Coordinates of C-alpha atoms and ligand atoms in Angstrom, one line a residue:
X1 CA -4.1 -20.0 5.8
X2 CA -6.3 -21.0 8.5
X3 CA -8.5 -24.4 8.0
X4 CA -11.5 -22.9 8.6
X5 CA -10.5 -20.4 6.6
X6 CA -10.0 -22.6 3.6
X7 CA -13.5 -24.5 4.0
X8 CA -15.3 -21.1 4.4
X9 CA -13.9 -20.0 1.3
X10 CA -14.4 -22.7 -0.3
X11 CA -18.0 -22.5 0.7
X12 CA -18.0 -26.1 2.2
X13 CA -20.7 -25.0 4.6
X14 CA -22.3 -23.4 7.5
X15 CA -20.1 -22.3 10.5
X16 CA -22.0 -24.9 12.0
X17 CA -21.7 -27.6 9.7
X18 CA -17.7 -27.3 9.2
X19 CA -17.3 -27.2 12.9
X20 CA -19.5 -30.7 13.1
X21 CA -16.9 -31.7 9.8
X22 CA -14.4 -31.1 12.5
X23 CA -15.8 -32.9 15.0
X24 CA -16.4 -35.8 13.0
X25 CA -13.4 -36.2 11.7
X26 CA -13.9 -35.8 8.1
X27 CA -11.4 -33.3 7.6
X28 CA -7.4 -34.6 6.8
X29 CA -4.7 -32.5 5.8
X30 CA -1.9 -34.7 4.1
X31 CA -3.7 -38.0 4.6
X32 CA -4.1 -36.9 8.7
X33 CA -7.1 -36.1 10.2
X34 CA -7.2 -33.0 11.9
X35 CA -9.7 -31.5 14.8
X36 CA -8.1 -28.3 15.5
X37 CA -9.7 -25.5 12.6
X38 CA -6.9 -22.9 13.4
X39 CA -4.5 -25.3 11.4
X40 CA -2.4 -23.7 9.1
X41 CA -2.5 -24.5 5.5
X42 CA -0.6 -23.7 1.9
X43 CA -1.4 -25.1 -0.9
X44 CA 2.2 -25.8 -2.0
X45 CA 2.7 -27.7 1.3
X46 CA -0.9 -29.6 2.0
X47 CA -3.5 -31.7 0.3
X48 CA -6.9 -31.1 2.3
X49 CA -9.6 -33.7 2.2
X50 CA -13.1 -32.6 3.3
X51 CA -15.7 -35.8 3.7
X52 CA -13.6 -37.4 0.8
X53 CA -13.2 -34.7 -1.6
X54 CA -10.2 -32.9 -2.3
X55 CA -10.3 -28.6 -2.1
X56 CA -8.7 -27.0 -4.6
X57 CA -7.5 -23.9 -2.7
X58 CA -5.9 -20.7 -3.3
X59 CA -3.7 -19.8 0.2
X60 CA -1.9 -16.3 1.3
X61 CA 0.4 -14.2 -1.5
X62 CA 4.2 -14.9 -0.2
X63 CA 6.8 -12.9 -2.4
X64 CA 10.4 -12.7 -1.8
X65 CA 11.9 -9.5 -3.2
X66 CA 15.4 -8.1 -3.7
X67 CA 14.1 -4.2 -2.9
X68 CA 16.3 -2.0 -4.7
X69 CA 17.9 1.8 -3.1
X70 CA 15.6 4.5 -3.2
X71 CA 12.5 2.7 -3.0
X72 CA 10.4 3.0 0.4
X73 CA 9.3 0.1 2.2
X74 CA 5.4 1.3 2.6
X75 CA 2.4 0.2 0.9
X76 CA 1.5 3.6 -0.1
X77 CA 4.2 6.6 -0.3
X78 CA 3.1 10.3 -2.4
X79 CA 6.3 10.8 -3.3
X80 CA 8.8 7.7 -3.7
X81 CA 7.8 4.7 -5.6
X82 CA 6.9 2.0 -2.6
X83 CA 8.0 -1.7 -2.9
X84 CA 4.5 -2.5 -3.0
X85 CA 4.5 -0.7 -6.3
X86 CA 7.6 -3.2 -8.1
X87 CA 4.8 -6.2 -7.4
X88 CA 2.9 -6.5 -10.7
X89 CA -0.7 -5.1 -10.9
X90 CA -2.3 -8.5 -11.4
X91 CA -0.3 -10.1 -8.9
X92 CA -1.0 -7.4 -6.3
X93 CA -3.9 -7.8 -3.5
X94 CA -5.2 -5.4 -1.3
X95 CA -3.4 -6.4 2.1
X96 CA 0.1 -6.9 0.8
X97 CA 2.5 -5.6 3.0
X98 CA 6.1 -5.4 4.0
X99 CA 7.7 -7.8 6.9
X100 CA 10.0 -5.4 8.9
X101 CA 11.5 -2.2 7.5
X102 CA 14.4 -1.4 5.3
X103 CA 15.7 1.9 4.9
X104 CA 15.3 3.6 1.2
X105 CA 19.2 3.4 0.7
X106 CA 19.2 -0.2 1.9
X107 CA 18.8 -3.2 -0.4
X108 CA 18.5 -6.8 -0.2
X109 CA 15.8 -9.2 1.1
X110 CA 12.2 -8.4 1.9
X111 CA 9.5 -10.4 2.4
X112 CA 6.0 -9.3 1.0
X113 CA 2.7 -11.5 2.0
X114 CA -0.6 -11.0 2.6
X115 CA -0.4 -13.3 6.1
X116 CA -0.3 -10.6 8.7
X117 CA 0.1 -13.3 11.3
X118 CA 3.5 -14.4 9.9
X119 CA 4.7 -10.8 9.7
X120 CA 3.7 -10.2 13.8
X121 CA 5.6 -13.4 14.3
X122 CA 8.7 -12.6 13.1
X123 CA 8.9 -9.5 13.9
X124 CA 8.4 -10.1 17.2
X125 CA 11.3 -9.3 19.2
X126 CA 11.0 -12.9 21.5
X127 CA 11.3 -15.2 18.4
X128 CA 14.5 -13.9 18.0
X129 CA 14.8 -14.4 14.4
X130 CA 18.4 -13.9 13.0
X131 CA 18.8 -10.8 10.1
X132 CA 21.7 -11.2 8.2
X133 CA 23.6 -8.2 6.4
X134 CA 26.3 -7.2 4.0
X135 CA 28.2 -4.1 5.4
X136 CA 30.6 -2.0 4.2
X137 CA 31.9 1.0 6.6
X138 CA 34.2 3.9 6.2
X139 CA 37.1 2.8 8.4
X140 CA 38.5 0.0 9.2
X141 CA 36.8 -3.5 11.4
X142 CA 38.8 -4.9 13.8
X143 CA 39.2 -7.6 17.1
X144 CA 38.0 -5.0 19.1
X145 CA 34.9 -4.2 17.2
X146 CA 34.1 -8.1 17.1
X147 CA 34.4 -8.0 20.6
X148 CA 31.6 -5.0 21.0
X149 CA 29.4 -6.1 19.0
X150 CA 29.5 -9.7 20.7
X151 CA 28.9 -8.1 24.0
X152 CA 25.7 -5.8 22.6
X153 CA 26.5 -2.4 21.5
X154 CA 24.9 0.8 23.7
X155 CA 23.3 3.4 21.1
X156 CA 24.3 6.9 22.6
X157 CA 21.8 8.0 24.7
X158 CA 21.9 4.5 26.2
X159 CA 19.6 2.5 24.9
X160 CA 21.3 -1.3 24.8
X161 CA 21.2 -4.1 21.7
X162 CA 21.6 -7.4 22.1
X163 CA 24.7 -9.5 21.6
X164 CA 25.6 -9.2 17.5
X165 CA 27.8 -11.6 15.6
X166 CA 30.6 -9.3 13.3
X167 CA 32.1 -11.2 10.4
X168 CA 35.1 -9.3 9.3
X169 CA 35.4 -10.1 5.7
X170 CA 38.5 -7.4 4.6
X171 CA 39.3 -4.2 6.5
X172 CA 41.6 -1.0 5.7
X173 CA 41.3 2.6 6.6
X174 CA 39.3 3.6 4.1
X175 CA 36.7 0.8 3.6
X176 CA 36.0 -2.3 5.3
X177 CA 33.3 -5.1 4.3
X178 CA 31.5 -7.4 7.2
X179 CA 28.4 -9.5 7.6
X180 CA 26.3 -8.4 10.5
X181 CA 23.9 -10.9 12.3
X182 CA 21.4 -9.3 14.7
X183 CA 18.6 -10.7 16.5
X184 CA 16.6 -7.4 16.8
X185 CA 14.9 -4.8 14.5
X186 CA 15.7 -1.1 15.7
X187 CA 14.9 1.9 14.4
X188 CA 18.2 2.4 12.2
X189 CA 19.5 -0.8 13.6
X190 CA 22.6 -1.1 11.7
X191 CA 23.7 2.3 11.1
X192 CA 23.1 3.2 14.9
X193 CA 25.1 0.1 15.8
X194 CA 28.0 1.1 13.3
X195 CA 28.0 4.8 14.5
X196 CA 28.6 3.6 18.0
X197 CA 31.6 2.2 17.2
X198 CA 32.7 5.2 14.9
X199 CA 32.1 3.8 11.8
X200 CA 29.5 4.9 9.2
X201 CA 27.8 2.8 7.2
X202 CA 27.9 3.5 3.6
X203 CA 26.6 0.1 1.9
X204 CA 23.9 -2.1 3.4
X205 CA 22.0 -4.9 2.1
X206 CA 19.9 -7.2 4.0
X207 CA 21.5 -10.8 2.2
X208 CA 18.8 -13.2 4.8
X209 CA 15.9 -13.3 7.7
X210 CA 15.5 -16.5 10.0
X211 CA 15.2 -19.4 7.0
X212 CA 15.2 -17.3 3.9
X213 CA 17.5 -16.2 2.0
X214 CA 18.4 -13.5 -0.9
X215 CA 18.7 -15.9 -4.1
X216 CA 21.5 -14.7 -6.7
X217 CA 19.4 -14.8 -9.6
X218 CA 16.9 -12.0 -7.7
X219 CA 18.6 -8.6 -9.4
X220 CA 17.8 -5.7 -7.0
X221 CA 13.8 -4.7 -7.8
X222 CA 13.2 -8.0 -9.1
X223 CA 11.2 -10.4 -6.9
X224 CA 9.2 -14.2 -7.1
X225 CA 7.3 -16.2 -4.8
X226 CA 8.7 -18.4 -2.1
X227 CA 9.1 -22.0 -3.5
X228 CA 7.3 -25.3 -1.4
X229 CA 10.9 -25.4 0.7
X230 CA 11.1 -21.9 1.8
X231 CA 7.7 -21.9 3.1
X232 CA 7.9 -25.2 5.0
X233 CA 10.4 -24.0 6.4
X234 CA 8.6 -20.5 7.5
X235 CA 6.0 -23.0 9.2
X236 CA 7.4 -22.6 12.6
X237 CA 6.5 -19.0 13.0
X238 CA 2.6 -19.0 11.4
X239 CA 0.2 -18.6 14.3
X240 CA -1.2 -22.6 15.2
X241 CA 1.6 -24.4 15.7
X242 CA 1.0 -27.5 13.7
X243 CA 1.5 -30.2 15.9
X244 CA 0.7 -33.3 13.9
X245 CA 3.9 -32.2 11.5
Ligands
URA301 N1 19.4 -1.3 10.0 C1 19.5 -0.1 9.4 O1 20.2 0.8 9.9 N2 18.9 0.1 8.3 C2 18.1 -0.8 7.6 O2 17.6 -0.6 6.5 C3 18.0 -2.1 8.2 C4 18.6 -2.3 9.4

């Protein structure tokens, strides 16, 4: 959450009178003084100081869920329940939303927050942030299909992906298993990458998403916050880059 943000919210003062707090120096973050107000702060992850007294701060809503098949990733949905809709009523806020899309027969990790910065930023295709999945196909994975992917797989109709990394993990005619790393977020991604190749897809689950990962103890529809590491660690993509960490 932005500083200014945080003292507004915590009713510190006028607009006025937290940009002079600024300006003199009265406001630290971790023991720092810091002049810029777009700063980014969690409460797991910062101790903010105002003119010697410390805020007691509520930040953005950051939930890591393990979205179950045939539940829609949308906030609101009239027919299918949404994964909005597995959060708990009295955990649930108003902007929650979704970071990126899954498919309603795909599982695996999603990330739900309230910070509609950090969503933009990783979604955004020039961050380049690295989607691992689980894959299973209806044929069998081989060199040559490493070798594809690698070089960046054309959908038919011609539209181009970027290079992919395939980790064969078995193969056989009938069913073969693989991790897929991508870089990008297409419409159908996966499948359409898959498809080109002559495979179809017929298990997907999305296992991790730049630094976080799907935790074993999240059965699918179950979900918890991010801990103090995972979100440290999500730092790099909020909107001011923090430069005095
Ligand atoms: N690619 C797909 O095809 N489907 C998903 O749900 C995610 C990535």
């Amino acid at each position: 959450m932005r500083l200014d943000k945080v003292l507004e919210q915590q009713q510190v003062g006028s607009r006025k009178a937290v940009r002079r707090l600024f300006q003199r120096g009265l406001v630290c973050v971790n023991n720092q003084i810091v002049r810029e107000e777009g700063f980014n702060v969690e409460p797991a992850l910062h101790t903010v100081v105002v003119a010697g007294k410390q805020l007691d701060f509520t930040g953005h809503a950051y939930f890591m869920l393990n979205k179950p098949q045939g539940v829609v990733t949308a906030v609101k949905d009239s027919e299918h329940t949404t994964v909005i809709d597995l959060i708990r009523a009295e955990e649930r806020t108003p902007k929650l939303y979704p970071v990126g899309r899954l498919d309603r027969d795909t599982e695996g990790l999603l990330l739900i927050t309230d910070n509609g910065q950090l969503g933009y930023e990783l979604m955004h295709p020039e961050k380049k942030v690295v989607k691992r999945y689980e894959v299973v196909v209806n044929g069998a994975l081989d060199e040559l299909d490493y070798q594809r992917f690698a070089e960046g797989i054309t959908f038919i109709g011609g539209e181009q992906c970027q290079p992919a990394e395939l980790t064969i993990l078995t193969s056989s005619p009938e069913e073969s298993r693989a991790y897929l790393d991508i870089k990008e977020g297409k419409f159908h991604q996966v499948k359409k990458m898959f498809l080109s190749v002559g495979k179809k897809v017929v298990f997907l689950k999305r296992l991790s998403m730049g630094p976080l990962s799907l935790t074993t103890e999240l059965a699918p529809g179950m979900y918890r916050r991010l801990n103090a590491s995972e979100l440290k660690q999500l730092m790099p993509y909020f909107e001011t880059k923090n430069r005095n960490e």
